mmCIF file with all atom_site columns, C-alpha atoms in Angstrom:
data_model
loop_
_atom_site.group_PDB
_atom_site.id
_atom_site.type_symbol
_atom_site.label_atom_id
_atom_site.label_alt_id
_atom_site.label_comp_id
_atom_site.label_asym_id
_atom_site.label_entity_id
_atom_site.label_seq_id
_atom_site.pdbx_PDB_ins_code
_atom_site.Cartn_x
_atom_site.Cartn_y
_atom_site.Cartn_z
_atom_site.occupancy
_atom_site.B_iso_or_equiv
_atom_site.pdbx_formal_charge
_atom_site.auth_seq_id
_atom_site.auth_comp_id
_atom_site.auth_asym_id
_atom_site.auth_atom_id
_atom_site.pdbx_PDB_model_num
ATOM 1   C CA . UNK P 1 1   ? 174.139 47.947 5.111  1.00 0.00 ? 65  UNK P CA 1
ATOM 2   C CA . UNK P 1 2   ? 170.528 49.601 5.084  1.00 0.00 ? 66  UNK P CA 1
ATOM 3   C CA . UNK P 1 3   ? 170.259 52.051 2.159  1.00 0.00 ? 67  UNK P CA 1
ATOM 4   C CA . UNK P 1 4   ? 167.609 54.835 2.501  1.00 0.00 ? 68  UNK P CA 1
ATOM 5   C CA . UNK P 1 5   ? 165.646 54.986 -0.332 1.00 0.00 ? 69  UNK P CA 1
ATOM 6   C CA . UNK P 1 6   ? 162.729 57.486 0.879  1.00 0.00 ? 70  UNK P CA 1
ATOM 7   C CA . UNK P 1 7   ? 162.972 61.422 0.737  1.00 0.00 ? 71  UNK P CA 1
ATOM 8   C CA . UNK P 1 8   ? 163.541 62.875 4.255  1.00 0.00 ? 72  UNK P CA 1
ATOM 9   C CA . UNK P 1 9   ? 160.733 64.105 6.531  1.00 0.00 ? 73  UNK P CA 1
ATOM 10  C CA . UNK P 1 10  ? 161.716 65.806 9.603  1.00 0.00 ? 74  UNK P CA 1
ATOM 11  C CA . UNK P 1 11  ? 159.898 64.312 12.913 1.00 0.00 ? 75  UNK P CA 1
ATOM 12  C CA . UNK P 1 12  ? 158.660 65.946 15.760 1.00 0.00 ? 76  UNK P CA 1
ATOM 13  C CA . UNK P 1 13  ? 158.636 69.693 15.914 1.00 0.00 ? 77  UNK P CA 1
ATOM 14  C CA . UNK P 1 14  ? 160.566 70.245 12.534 1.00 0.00 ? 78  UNK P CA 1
ATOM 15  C CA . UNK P 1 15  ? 163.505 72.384 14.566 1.00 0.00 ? 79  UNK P CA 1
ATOM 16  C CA . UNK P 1 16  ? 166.665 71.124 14.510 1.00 0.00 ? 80  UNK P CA 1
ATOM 17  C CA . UNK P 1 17  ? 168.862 70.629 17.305 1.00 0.00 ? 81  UNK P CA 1
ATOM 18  C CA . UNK P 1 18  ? 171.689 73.040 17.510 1.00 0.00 ? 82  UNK P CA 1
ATOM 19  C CA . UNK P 1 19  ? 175.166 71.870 19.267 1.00 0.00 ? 83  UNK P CA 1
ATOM 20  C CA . UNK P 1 20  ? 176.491 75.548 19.878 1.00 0.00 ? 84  UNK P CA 1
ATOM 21  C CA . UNK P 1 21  ? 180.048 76.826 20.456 1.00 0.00 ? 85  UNK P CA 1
ATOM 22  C CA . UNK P 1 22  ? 181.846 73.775 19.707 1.00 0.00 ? 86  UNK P CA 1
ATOM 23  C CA . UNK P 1 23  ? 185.757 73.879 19.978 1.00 0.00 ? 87  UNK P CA 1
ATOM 24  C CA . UNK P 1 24  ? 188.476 71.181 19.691 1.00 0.00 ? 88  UNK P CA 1
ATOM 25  C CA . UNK P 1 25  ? 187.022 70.655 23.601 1.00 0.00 ? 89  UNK P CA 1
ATOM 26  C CA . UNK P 1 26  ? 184.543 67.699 23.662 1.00 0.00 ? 90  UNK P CA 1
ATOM 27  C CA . UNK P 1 27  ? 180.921 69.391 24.344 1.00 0.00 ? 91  UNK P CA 1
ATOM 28  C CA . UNK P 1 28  ? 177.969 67.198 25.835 1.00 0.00 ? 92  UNK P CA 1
ATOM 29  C CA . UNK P 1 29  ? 174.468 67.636 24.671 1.00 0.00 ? 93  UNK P CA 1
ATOM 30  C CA . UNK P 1 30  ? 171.662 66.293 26.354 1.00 0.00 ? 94  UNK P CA 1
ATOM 31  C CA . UNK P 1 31  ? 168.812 65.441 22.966 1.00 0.00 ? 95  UNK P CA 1
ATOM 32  C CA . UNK P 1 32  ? 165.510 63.866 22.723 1.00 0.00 ? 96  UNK P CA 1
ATOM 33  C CA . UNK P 1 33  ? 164.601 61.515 19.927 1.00 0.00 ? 97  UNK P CA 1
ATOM 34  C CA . UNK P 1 34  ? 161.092 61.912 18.580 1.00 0.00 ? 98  UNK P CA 1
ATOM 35  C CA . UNK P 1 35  ? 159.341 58.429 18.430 1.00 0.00 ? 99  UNK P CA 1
ATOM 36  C CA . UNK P 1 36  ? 158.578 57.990 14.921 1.00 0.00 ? 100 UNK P CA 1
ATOM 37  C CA . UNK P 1 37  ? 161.892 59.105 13.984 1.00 0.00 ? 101 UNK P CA 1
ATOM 38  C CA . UNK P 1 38  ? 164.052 56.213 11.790 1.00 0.00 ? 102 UNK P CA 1
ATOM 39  C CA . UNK P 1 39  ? 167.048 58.647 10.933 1.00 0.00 ? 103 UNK P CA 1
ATOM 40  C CA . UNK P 1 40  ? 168.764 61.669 11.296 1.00 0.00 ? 104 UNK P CA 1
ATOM 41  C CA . UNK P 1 41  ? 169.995 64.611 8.987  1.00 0.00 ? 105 UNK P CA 1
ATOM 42  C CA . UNK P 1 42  ? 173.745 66.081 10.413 1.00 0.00 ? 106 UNK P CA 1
ATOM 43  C CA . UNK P 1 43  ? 174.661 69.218 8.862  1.00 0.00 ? 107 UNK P CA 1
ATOM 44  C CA . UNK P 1 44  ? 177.958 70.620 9.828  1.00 0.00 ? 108 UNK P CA 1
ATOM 45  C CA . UNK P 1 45  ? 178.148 74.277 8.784  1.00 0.00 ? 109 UNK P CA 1
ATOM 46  C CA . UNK P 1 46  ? 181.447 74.323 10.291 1.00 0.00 ? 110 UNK P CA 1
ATOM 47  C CA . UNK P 1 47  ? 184.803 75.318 8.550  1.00 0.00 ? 111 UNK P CA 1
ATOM 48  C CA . UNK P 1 48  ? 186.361 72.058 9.952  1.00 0.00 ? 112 UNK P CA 1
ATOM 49  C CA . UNK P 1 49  ? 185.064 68.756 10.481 1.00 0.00 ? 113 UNK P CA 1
ATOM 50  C CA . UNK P 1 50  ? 183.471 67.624 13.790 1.00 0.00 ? 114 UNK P CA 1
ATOM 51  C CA . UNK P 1 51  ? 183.278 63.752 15.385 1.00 0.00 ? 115 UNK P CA 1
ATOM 52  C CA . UNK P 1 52  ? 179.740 63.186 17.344 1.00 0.00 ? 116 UNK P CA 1
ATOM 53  C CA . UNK P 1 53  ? 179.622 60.049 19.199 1.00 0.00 ? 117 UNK P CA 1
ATOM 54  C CA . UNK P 1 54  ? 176.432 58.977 21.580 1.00 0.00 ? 118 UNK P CA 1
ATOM 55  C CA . UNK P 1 55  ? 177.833 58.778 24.990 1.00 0.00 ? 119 UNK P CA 1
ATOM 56  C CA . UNK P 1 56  ? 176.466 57.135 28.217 1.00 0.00 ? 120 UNK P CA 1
ATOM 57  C CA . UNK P 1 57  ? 176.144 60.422 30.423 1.00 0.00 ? 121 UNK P CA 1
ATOM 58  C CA . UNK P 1 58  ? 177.611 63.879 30.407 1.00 0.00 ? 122 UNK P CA 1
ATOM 59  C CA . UNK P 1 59  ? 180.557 62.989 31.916 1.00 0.00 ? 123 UNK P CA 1
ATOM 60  C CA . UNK P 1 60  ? 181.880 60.584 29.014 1.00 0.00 ? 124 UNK P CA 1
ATOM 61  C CA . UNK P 1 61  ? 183.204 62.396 25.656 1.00 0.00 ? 125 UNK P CA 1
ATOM 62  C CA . UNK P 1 62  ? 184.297 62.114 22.193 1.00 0.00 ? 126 UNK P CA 1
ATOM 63  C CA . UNK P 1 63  ? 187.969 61.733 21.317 1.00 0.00 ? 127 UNK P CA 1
ATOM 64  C CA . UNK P 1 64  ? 189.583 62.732 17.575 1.00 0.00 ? 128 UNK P CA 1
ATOM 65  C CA . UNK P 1 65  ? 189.571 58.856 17.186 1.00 0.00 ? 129 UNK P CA 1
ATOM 66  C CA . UNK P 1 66  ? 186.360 57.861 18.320 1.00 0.00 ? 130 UNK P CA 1
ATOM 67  C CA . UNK P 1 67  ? 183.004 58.779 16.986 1.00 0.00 ? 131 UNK P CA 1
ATOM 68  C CA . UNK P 1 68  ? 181.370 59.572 13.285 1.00 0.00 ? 132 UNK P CA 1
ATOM 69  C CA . UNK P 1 69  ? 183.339 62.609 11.595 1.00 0.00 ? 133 UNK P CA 1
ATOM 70  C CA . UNK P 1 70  ? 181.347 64.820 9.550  1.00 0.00 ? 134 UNK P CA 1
ATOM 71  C CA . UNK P 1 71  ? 183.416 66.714 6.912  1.00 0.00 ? 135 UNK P CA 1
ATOM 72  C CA . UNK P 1 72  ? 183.400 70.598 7.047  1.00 0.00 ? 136 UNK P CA 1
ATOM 73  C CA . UNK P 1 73  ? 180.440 72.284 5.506  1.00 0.00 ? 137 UNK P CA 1
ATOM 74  C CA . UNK P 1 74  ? 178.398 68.797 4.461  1.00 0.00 ? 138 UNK P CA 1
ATOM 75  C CA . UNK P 1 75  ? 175.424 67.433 5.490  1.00 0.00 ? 139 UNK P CA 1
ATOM 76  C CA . UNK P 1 76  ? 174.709 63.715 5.951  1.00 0.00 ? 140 UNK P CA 1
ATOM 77  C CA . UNK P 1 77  ? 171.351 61.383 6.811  1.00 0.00 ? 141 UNK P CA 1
ATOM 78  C CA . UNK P 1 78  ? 172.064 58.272 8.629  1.00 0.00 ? 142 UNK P CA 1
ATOM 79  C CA . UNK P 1 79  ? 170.058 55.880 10.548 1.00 0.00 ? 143 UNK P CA 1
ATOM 80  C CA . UNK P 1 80  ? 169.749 56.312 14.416 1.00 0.00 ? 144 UNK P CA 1
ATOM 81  C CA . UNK P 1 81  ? 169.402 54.970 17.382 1.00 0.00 ? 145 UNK P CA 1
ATOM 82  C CA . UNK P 1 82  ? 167.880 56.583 20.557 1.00 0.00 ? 146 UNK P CA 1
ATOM 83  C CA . UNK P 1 83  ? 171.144 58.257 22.189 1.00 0.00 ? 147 UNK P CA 1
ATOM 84  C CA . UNK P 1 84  ? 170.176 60.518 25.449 1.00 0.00 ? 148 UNK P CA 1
ATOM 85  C CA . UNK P 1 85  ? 173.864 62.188 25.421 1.00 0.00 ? 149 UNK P CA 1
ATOM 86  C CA . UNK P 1 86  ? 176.022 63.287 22.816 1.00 0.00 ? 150 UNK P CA 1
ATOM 87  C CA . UNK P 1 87  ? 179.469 64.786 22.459 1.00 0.00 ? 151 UNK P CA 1
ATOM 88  C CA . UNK P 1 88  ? 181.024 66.715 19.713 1.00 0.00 ? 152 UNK P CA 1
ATOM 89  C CA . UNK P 1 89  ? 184.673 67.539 19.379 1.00 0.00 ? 153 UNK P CA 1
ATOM 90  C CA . UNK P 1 90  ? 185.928 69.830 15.886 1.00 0.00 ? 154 UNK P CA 1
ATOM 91  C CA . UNK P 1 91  ? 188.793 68.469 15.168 1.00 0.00 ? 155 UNK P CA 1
ATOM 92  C CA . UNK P 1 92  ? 190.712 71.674 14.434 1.00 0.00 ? 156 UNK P CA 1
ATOM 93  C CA . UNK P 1 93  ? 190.146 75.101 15.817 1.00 0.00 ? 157 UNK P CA 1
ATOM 94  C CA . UNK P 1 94  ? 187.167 76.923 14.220 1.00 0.00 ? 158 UNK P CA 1
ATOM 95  C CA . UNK P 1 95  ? 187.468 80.398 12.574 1.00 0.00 ? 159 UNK P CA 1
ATOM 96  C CA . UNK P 1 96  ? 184.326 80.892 13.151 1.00 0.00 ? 160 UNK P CA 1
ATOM 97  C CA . UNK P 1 97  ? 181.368 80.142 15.057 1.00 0.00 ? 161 UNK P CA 1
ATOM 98  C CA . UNK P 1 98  ? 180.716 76.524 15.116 1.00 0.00 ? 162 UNK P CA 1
ATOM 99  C CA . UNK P 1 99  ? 177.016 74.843 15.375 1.00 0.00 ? 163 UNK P CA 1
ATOM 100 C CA . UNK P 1 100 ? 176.578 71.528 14.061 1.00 0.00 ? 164 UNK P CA 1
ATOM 101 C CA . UNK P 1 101 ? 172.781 70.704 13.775 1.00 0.00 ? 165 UNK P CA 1
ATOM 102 C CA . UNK P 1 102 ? 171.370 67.727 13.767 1.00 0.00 ? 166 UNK P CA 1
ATOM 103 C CA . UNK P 1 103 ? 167.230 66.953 12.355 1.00 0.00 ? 167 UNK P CA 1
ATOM 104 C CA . UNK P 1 104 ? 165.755 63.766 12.905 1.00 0.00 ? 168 UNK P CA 1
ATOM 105 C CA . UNK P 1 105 ? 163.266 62.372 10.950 1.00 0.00 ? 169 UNK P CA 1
ATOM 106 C CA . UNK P 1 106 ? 162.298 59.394 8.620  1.00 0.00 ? 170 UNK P CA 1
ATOM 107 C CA . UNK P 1 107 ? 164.080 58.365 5.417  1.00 0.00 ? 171 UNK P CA 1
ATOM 108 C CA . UNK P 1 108 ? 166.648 60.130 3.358  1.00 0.00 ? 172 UNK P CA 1
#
């Protein structure tokens, strides 16, 4: 296992990417990787936890057992690869709003 040792830096344009209005319905996203990124920081503001999974095209989703699950209200860096789709499922219903961002960048 590869541990990151290096403070984040975001890549690209420094925005995050926000997944809006997700519901216990999978949700495809369409996302760009910036080149010189080497991880990514997932912060789920959520009041439940949410899986992401990268997906082959928009037509192929996230299940409750497939996926990473991101506790409610955390935020974690992990490594990446260079997904083109994602989908995000919550695995309860949300009180409230629900966008999950997601920041790449290098270390963390």
């Amino acid at each position: 296992m590869t541990v990151l040792s290096t403070p984040f830096v975001r890549s690209g344009t420094g925005d995050p990417i926000i997944f809006d209005g997700v519901t216990t319905t999978p949700k495809q996203f369409a996302i760009t990787k910036p080149a010189d990124a080497t991880s990514y920081r997932f912060v789920n503001p959520c009041n439940v936890d949410v899986r992401i999974r990268k997906v082959g095209s928009m037509q192929e989703s996230v299940t409750l057992i497939t996926g990473t699950r991101f506790l409610a209200r955390s935020s974690e860096t992990l490594g990446t690869s260079a997904p083109t789709f994602v989908s995000i499922i919550a695995t309860a219903t949300p009180t409230t709003e629900c966008n999950p961002e997601l920041q790449y960048g290098r270390g963390g």
